Coordinates of C-alpha atoms and ligand atoms in Angstrom, one line a residue:
M1 CA 27.5 0.8 4.0
G2 CA 26.1 3.3 6.8
G3 CA 27.5 7.3 6.8
A4 CA 25.8 8.7 4.2
R5 CA 23.9 12.4 3.7
L6 CA 21.2 11.9 1.3
T7 CA 21.2 14.9 -0.9
G8 CA 18.6 16.1 -4.5
E9 CA 15.5 15.7 -5.8
V10 CA 13.3 11.9 -5.8
R11 CA 10.3 12.2 -8.0
V12 CA 7.7 9.8 -6.8
T13 CA 5.0 7.3 -8.9
G14 CA 1.4 6.4 -8.5
A15 CA 0.6 4.8 -5.6
K16 CA 1.7 1.1 -5.3
N17 CA -1.7 1.2 -3.1
S18 CA -4.1 2.9 -5.8
V19 CA -3.0 1.4 -8.8
L20 CA -3.5 -2.3 -8.3
K21 CA -7.0 -1.5 -7.4
L22 CA -7.3 0.9 -9.9
M23 CA -6.2 -2.5 -12.5
A24 CA -9.4 -4.3 -10.8
A25 CA -11.3 -1.6 -11.4
S26 CA -10.9 -1.9 -15.1
L27 CA -12.6 -4.8 -15.3
L28 CA -16.3 -3.0 -14.6
A29 CA -16.1 -2.1 -18.2
E30 CA -15.4 -3.6 -21.4
G31 CA -13.1 -1.9 -23.6
T32 CA -9.1 -0.1 -22.9
T33 CA -8.8 2.0 -20.0
V34 CA -5.5 3.8 -19.5
L35 CA -4.1 4.6 -16.7
H36 CA -0.5 6.9 -16.1
E37 CA 2.1 7.0 -13.2
V38 CA 1.8 3.2 -12.7
P39 CA 5.2 2.1 -11.0
D40 CA 7.4 0.0 -12.4
I41 CA 7.2 -2.9 -9.5
L42 CA 6.3 -6.9 -9.1
D43 CA 3.8 -5.7 -7.7
V44 CA 2.1 -4.0 -10.5
E45 CA 3.5 -6.9 -12.7
Y46 CA 1.8 -9.7 -10.9
M47 CA -1.9 -7.9 -10.9
S48 CA -1.3 -7.4 -14.9
E49 CA -0.5 -10.9 -15.1
L50 CA -3.6 -12.0 -12.9
L51 CA -5.8 -9.5 -15.1
R52 CA -4.0 -11.2 -18.5
R53 CA -5.4 -14.5 -17.1
L54 CA -8.6 -12.9 -17.1
G55 CA -8.5 -12.8 -20.4
C56 CA -7.5 -9.3 -20.5
E57 CA -4.6 -7.6 -22.3
V58 CA -2.2 -5.0 -20.3
V59 CA 0.4 -2.9 -22.2
R60 CA 2.8 -0.9 -20.5
D61 CA 4.4 1.9 -22.3
G62 CA 7.5 2.5 -20.3
A63 CA 8.3 5.6 -21.9
T64 CA 4.9 7.3 -20.6
R65 CA 4.4 5.1 -17.6
S66 CA 1.3 3.9 -18.6
V67 CA -0.5 1.3 -18.4
A68 CA -3.2 0.3 -21.3
I69 CA -6.1 -2.7 -19.9
A70 CA -8.0 -4.1 -23.2
V71 CA -10.5 -6.5 -21.3
P72 CA -13.0 -8.5 -23.4
E73 CA -16.9 -8.8 -23.5
V74 CA -16.7 -11.8 -20.9
P75 CA -14.1 -12.2 -19.0
S76 CA -13.0 -15.0 -16.9
H77 CA -13.1 -15.4 -13.0
K78 CA -10.8 -17.2 -11.7
A79 CA -7.5 -16.1 -9.6
D80 CA -5.7 -18.5 -9.2
Y81 CA -3.6 -19.2 -6.1
D82 CA 0.3 -19.2 -7.9
L83 CA -0.9 -15.2 -8.1
V84 CA -2.5 -14.9 -5.5
R85 CA -0.1 -16.2 -2.6
K86 CA 2.3 -13.4 -4.2
L87 CA -0.4 -10.4 -4.8
R88 CA -3.2 -10.3 -1.6
A89 CA -4.4 -7.7 -3.6
S90 CA -5.7 -10.0 -5.6
I91 CA -9.0 -10.1 -3.9
N92 CA -9.3 -6.7 -5.0
V93 CA -11.1 -8.7 -8.2
L94 CA -13.8 -10.1 -6.3
G95 CA -15.8 -7.3 -5.9
P96 CA -15.7 -6.4 -10.1
L97 CA -15.3 -10.6 -10.9
L98 CA -18.8 -10.6 -9.3
A99 CA -21.1 -7.5 -10.1
R100 CA -19.7 -8.1 -14.3
C101 CA -19.8 -12.1 -14.7
G102 CA -21.6 -13.4 -11.9
Q103 CA -19.2 -15.5 -10.5
A104 CA -16.0 -15.1 -8.6
D105 CA -13.6 -17.0 -7.6
V106 CA -10.5 -16.4 -5.7
A107 CA -7.9 -17.8 -4.0
L108 CA -7.9 -17.5 -0.1
P109 CA -4.8 -16.0 0.6
G110 CA -2.7 -17.8 3.0
G111 CA -4.0 -17.8 6.4
D112 CA -7.4 -16.6 5.6
N113 CA -10.8 -18.1 5.5
I114 CA -14.2 -17.3 5.2
G115 CA -15.8 -15.5 8.8
S116 CA -11.6 -15.1 9.7
R117 CA -10.6 -11.9 10.8
G118 CA -8.7 -10.6 7.0
L119 CA -11.9 -11.4 5.2
D120 CA -14.6 -11.3 7.3
M121 CA -16.0 -7.9 6.4
H122 CA -15.1 -8.5 2.1
V123 CA -17.8 -11.6 2.5
A124 CA -20.9 -10.0 4.8
G125 CA -20.9 -6.8 2.7
L126 CA -21.0 -8.6 -0.4
E127 CA -23.8 -10.8 0.9
R128 CA -25.6 -7.5 2.0
L129 CA -25.3 -7.1 -1.5
G130 CA -27.2 -9.8 -2.8
A131 CA -24.7 -12.7 -3.0
T132 CA -24.1 -15.9 -2.1
V133 CA -20.2 -16.9 -0.4
R134 CA -18.8 -19.8 0.4
S135 CA -14.6 -21.5 0.4
E136 CA -14.5 -24.6 -1.1
H137 CA -10.6 -26.5 -2.4
G138 CA -8.8 -23.4 -1.5
F139 CA -10.8 -20.4 -2.9
L140 CA -13.7 -18.0 -2.3
I141 CA -16.2 -18.2 -4.7
A142 CA -19.1 -16.0 -4.4
T143 CA -22.0 -16.0 -7.2
R144 CA -25.5 -14.2 -7.8
D145 CA -28.4 -15.3 -9.0
D146 CA -29.4 -11.8 -10.9
R147 CA -28.1 -8.4 -10.5
L148 CA -26.9 -7.7 -6.9
H149 CA -28.6 -5.0 -5.2
G150 CA -28.1 -1.8 -3.2
A151 CA -27.9 -2.5 1.0
T152 CA -26.0 -0.1 3.6
V153 CA -23.1 -1.6 4.7
W154 CA -22.1 -1.2 8.1
L155 CA -18.4 -2.2 8.5
D156 CA -17.0 -3.1 11.9
F157 CA -13.8 -1.3 10.8
P158 CA -12.9 0.8 7.9
S159 CA -11.1 -1.5 6.1
V160 CA -9.2 0.1 3.0
G161 CA -9.9 -3.3 1.1
A162 CA -13.2 -4.0 2.1
T163 CA -14.5 -0.6 1.0
E164 CA -13.0 -1.0 -2.2
N165 CA -14.3 -4.2 -3.3
L166 CA -17.4 -3.3 -1.6
L167 CA -17.4 0.1 -4.3
M168 CA -16.6 -2.3 -7.1
A169 CA -19.6 -4.4 -6.8
G170 CA -21.6 -1.3 -5.6
V171 CA -21.3 1.0 -8.4
L172 CA -23.4 -2.0 -11.0
A173 CA -25.9 -3.7 -7.7
K174 CA -29.6 -2.1 -7.9
G175 CA -30.3 0.9 -6.3
T176 CA -29.0 2.8 -4.1
T177 CA -25.2 1.3 -2.0
V178 CA -24.5 2.8 1.9
I179 CA -20.6 2.1 2.7
D180 CA -20.9 3.4 6.3
N181 CA -17.9 3.3 8.4
A182 CA -16.0 3.4 5.4
A183 CA -12.2 3.8 5.0
R184 CA -11.1 7.6 4.1
E185 CA -7.7 6.8 2.1
P186 CA -6.6 9.1 -0.5
E187 CA -6.2 5.8 -2.1
I188 CA -9.9 5.4 -1.3
V189 CA -10.8 8.4 -2.9
D190 CA -8.5 7.8 -6.4
I191 CA -10.4 4.3 -6.8
C192 CA -13.7 6.6 -6.6
S193 CA -12.5 9.1 -9.1
M194 CA -12.0 6.8 -11.4
L195 CA -15.3 5.0 -10.9
I196 CA -16.9 8.4 -11.3
A197 CA -15.2 8.5 -14.7
M198 CA -16.7 5.4 -16.3
G199 CA -19.6 6.5 -15.4
A200 CA -20.0 5.6 -12.0
Q201 CA -22.1 7.8 -9.8
I202 CA -20.8 8.1 -6.0
D203 CA -21.6 11.1 -3.2
G204 CA -19.5 11.6 -0.2
V205 CA -16.1 10.7 -1.5
G206 CA -13.3 10.8 0.5
T207 CA -15.8 10.3 3.7
S208 CA -16.9 7.8 6.0
T209 CA -20.2 7.3 5.1
L210 CA -20.3 6.6 0.5
E211 CA -23.7 6.6 -1.3
I212 CA -23.0 4.5 -4.3
E213 CA -26.3 4.6 -7.0
G214 CA -26.2 2.4 -9.4
V215 CA -26.1 1.8 -12.6
E216 CA -26.5 -0.6 -15.5
S217 CA -23.2 -0.4 -17.0
L218 CA -20.1 1.5 -16.8
S219 CA -17.3 2.3 -19.7
P220 CA -13.0 2.7 -19.9
A221 CA -11.4 5.4 -18.9
E222 CA -8.7 7.4 -18.6
H223 CA -7.0 7.9 -15.1
T224 CA -3.8 9.6 -13.6
T225 CA -3.0 7.5 -10.0
V226 CA -2.6 9.4 -7.4
P227 CA 1.3 9.9 -6.1
D228 CA 2.5 7.6 -3.7
R229 CA 2.7 8.4 -0.1
L230 CA 4.4 5.5 1.3
V231 CA 6.8 6.3 -0.8
A232 CA 6.9 10.0 -0.6
G233 CA 6.8 9.3 3.3
T234 CA 10.0 6.9 3.4
W235 CA 12.1 9.8 1.2
A236 CA 11.0 12.6 4.1
V237 CA 11.8 10.3 6.8
A238 CA 15.5 9.3 4.9
A239 CA 16.1 12.9 5.1
T240 CA 15.9 13.1 8.4
M241 CA 17.8 10.2 9.8
T242 CA 20.9 10.8 7.3
R243 CA 20.5 14.5 7.9
G244 CA 20.4 15.3 4.8
D245 CA 18.4 17.6 1.8
L246 CA 16.1 15.9 0.0
T247 CA 13.9 17.5 -2.9
V248 CA 10.4 14.8 -2.8
R249 CA 8.5 16.2 -6.4
N250 CA 5.2 14.8 -7.7
A251 CA 4.1 14.1 -3.8
R252 CA 1.5 15.4 -2.0
P253 CA 1.9 17.1 1.5
D254 CA -1.6 17.1 2.7
H255 CA -1.6 13.6 2.4
L256 CA 1.0 12.8 5.0
E257 CA 0.1 16.2 7.3
I258 CA 0.6 13.5 10.7
A259 CA 3.4 12.2 9.3
L260 CA 6.0 15.1 8.3
D261 CA 4.2 17.1 11.0
K262 CA 5.7 14.4 13.0
L263 CA 9.4 14.6 11.5
V264 CA 9.0 19.0 12.1
S265 CA 9.1 17.4 16.1
A266 CA 12.2 15.4 15.2
G267 CA 13.4 18.5 14.5
A268 CA 13.3 18.4 10.0
L269 CA 12.3 21.2 8.5
V270 CA 9.6 20.6 5.9
D271 CA 8.5 22.9 3.0
E272 CA 5.7 22.6 1.4
L273 CA 6.6 23.0 -2.6
D274 CA 3.5 23.2 -5.8
D275 CA 4.5 20.0 -6.9
G276 CA 5.8 17.9 -3.2
F277 CA 8.1 19.0 -0.3
R278 CA 11.5 19.7 0.9
V279 CA 12.9 17.7 4.2
R280 CA 15.7 18.9 5.7
C281 CA 17.7 18.4 8.8
H282 CA 20.9 19.3 10.6
D283 CA 21.0 17.9 14.1
R284 CA 20.7 14.2 15.4
P285 CA 16.9 13.9 15.3
R286 CA 14.8 13.9 18.8
A287 CA 12.4 10.8 19.3
V288 CA 8.7 10.5 18.5
D289 CA 6.1 8.7 19.5
V290 CA 3.6 7.0 17.3
V291 CA 0.2 5.6 17.2
T292 CA -0.9 3.5 13.6
L293 CA -4.6 4.1 12.6
P294 CA -6.5 4.5 9.4
Y295 CA -6.0 7.0 7.4
P296 CA -6.2 10.2 8.2
G297 CA -4.8 8.8 11.2
F298 CA -0.6 7.6 11.2
P299 CA -0.1 4.9 8.7
T300 CA 1.4 1.9 9.8
D301 CA 3.0 0.9 6.2
L302 CA 5.4 4.4 7.3
Q303 CA 5.1 2.3 11.2
P304 CA 8.8 0.4 11.0
Q305 CA 10.7 3.3 9.4
F306 CA 9.6 5.7 11.9
I307 CA 10.6 2.8 14.4
A308 CA 14.4 3.6 12.7
L309 CA 14.5 6.8 12.8
N310 CA 13.5 6.5 16.8
S311 CA 16.3 4.3 16.5
I312 CA 18.9 6.2 16.0
A313 CA 17.2 9.8 17.9
R314 CA 18.2 11.8 21.1
G315 CA 15.5 10.0 23.9
A316 CA 13.1 7.1 23.8
A317 CA 9.8 6.8 22.0
M318 CA 7.0 4.5 22.5
V319 CA 5.2 3.2 19.1
T320 CA 1.4 1.7 18.9
E321 CA 0.9 -0.2 16.2
N322 CA -3.3 -0.6 15.9
L323 CA -3.3 -2.6 12.6
F324 CA -0.7 -5.2 12.3
E325 CA 0.3 -6.4 14.8
A326 CA 2.9 -8.9 12.9
R327 CA 4.6 -6.1 11.8
F328 CA 6.4 -6.2 14.9
R329 CA 7.9 -9.3 13.4
F330 CA 10.4 -6.4 12.1
V331 CA 11.8 -5.4 15.5
N332 CA 13.9 -8.4 15.5
E333 CA 15.7 -7.5 12.5
M334 CA 16.4 -3.5 14.2
V335 CA 17.8 -5.8 17.4
R336 CA 20.5 -7.2 15.2
L337 CA 21.7 -3.6 13.8
G338 CA 22.0 -2.7 17.8
A339 CA 18.7 -0.8 18.0
D340 CA 17.0 -0.9 21.6
V341 CA 13.9 -1.7 20.8
R342 CA 11.2 -4.0 23.6
T343 CA 7.4 -5.0 22.5
D344 CA 5.0 -5.3 24.6
G345 CA 1.6 -6.3 22.6
H346 CA 1.1 -3.8 20.1
H347 CA 3.4 -1.6 21.7
A348 CA 6.9 -0.3 21.0
M349 CA 9.5 1.0 23.5
V350 CA 12.5 2.5 21.4
R351 CA 15.0 4.2 23.3
G352 CA 17.4 5.9 20.7
K353 CA 21.1 5.0 20.7
E354 CA 24.0 7.5 19.2
S355 CA 24.6 4.6 16.6
L356 CA 24.0 1.5 15.0
S357 CA 26.2 -1.6 13.8
G358 CA 25.7 -2.9 10.3
A359 CA 24.8 -6.5 9.6
P360 CA 23.2 -9.2 7.6
V361 CA 19.0 -8.9 8.6
E362 CA 16.2 -10.1 6.5
A363 CA 13.3 -7.9 5.0
A364 CA 10.0 -10.2 6.1
D365 CA 7.5 -7.0 3.8
I366 CA 8.2 -4.3 1.8
R367 CA 7.9 -1.6 4.7
A368 CA 10.1 -3.7 7.3
G369 CA 12.5 -3.8 3.8
A370 CA 12.3 0.0 3.3
G371 CA 12.8 0.6 7.8
L372 CA 15.8 -1.4 7.1
V373 CA 17.3 0.1 4.5
L374 CA 17.2 3.5 6.0
A375 CA 18.4 1.6 9.2
G376 CA 21.2 0.4 7.3
L377 CA 21.6 4.5 6.0
V378 CA 22.4 4.8 9.5
A379 CA 24.5 1.8 10.9
E380 CA 28.3 2.1 11.2
G381 CA 29.7 -0.3 8.2
V382 CA 27.7 -2.6 5.6
T383 CA 23.9 -3.6 6.0
T384 CA 23.1 -6.7 4.2
V385 CA 19.3 -6.8 3.4
Y386 CA 18.2 -10.0 2.2
E387 CA 14.9 -10.3 0.4
P388 CA 15.5 -6.9 -0.9
H389 CA 12.2 -8.9 -3.5
H390 CA 10.0 -7.6 -1.1
V391 CA 11.4 -3.9 -1.5
D392 CA 10.9 -4.2 -5.5
R393 CA 7.5 -5.0 -5.0
G394 CA 6.7 -0.9 -4.0
Y395 CA 9.2 1.3 -4.5
E396 CA 10.4 2.0 -8.2
G397 CA 14.1 2.2 -8.7
F398 CA 14.8 2.0 -4.9
I399 CA 18.6 1.3 -5.0
D400 CA 19.4 3.5 -8.4
D401 CA 17.4 6.7 -6.7
L402 CA 19.4 6.1 -3.5
V403 CA 23.1 5.8 -5.4
R404 CA 21.6 9.3 -7.3
L405 CA 21.3 11.0 -3.5
G406 CA 24.9 9.9 -2.3
A407 CA 23.9 6.7 -0.6
D408 CA 27.0 3.6 -1.5
V409 CA 24.1 0.7 -1.7
S410 CA 24.5 -2.1 -4.1
R411 CA 22.3 -5.0 -5.4
I412 CA 24.3 -8.2 -4.9
S413 CA 24.0 -11.8 -5.9
V414 CA 23.1 -14.4 -3.8
N415 CA 26.3 -16.0 -5.6
Q416 CA 28.6 -12.8 -4.7
L417 CA 27.2 -13.2 -1.0
S418 CA 28.8 -16.8 -0.4
Ligands
UD1_501 C1 -4.5 -1.9 2.9 C2 -2.9 -2.0 2.3 C3 -2.0 -1.8 3.0 C4 -2.2 -0.9 4.7 C5 -3.7 -1.7 5.1 C6 -3.9 -0.3 6.2 C7 -3.3 -2.1 -0.3 C8 -2.6 -3.7 -1.0 N1 -2.4 -2.6 1.0 O1 -4.1 -3.0 3.2 O2 -0.6 -1.8 3.0 O3 -1.2 -1.3 5.5 O4 -4.6 -1.3 3.9 O5 -3.9 1.3 5.6 O6 -3.7 -1.1 -0.5 N2 -9.9 -6.9 8.7 C9 -10.5 -7.6 8.7 N3 -11.6 -8.3 8.0 C10 -11.2 -8.0 7.2 C11 -10.5 -6.3 6.3 C12 -9.4 -6.7 7.7 O7 -10.4 -7.9 10.3 O8 -13.0 -8.4 5.8 C13 -8.7 -6.4 9.4 C14 -7.2 -6.8 9.1 O9 -6.8 -7.8 8.9 C15 -6.0 -5.6 9.6 C16 -7.6 -4.3 9.6 O10 -8.0 -5.1 9.1 O11 -6.0 -5.7 10.8 C17 -6.8 -3.2 8.1 O12 -6.9 -4.5 7.0 P1 -7.8 -3.3 5.9 O13 -8.0 -2.0 5.9 O14 -8.3 -4.2 5.1 O15 -5.8 -3.0 5.0 P2 -6.1 -3.5 3.7 O16 -6.7 -3.1 2.7 O17 -5.5 -5.7 3.1

């Protein structure tokens, strides 16, 4: 039910996009790795299940938000399609399994094939390190004869997933691996910190050139996951859109510089705190142009939330999506809510309206789902977001937090709807 002002405090947990990779990285060392600040979300459950099938024991301690992963001496090396199709990040076990076991069989996520857009940089990079990679019966099969060997890899694009896979393969390779044009996301810095705690030697962390001196073996480690900048950013947009006042704890404003600056341009007041930030907005926000780019550029994972913001803002703005064009599919759902958005290729022109009007809409992915919930918070009447499980993949206790902060929102089963 639209119309509420969000006020109060909310605490963010560890980043989904980091923790899934940290869990995969645990495969690199025999023994028990302990991760802290692990969000209680569906994607973590899927990754836990994947690790269990590889022979690991995965135990969550709800009270401390920690997960202990006991990795056997020889993990198995096959990730089946039933899990991979639910969790694209399954591809992140490719590098560590290949390095550790000498072979990795990972089902191809739908639509991908060797050499196709999506996995080509992962494959080409691993081949440079001495792997043989082939596609067979829907699986990507990577093998090596001997230990992987260091090499220089130039990525065509600073892909997050490819940088992570190559890092995890390079840390156990013989000699020096250089990843040039590497991704620089805070989640990459996080995995580097964990790998270093495990005994890896990595230089250039946080820059676009990573230099890795391979070691013979790694040891398990204990690591606290970096806070989720995308969840924190979603709350910041929610505060601005609802003309609310939110204090977001366990957040890193330095990981959200452009996004928070955009909200200031939109009219919000943003204060940095020791452990997070506070966002307030008193008036109808102004529309702001956004261009998504790899970090430190504006994150594509906050693009739908900013389209939602612009759709009720004063003025018009252009949103340019440079990473995932399919993310604009969500625009059709915004139009159902009365938004004035037109797309042309990878540009979306959003003309702000005084108000949106609640309607049934469908979430196609995590961030689209979050964007639609935000739009529902400011739309007149009731908005029903179908397929909310997408939101559960990335936002822990989203509905409970929204209710606590003053929103009128509830989860209903499909039976209640019919
Ligand atoms: C990760 C995040 C995702 C985020 C994205 C960009 C996780 C689980 N997901 O996805 O939320 O939106 O980073 O910040 O961490 N590409 C290729 N070939 C490759 C690899 C990628 O063409 O071998 C293309 C992709 O199709 C896409 C772009 O590069 O267009 C960015 O992909 P990448 O940075 O790899 O994103 P992910 O790691 O998949």
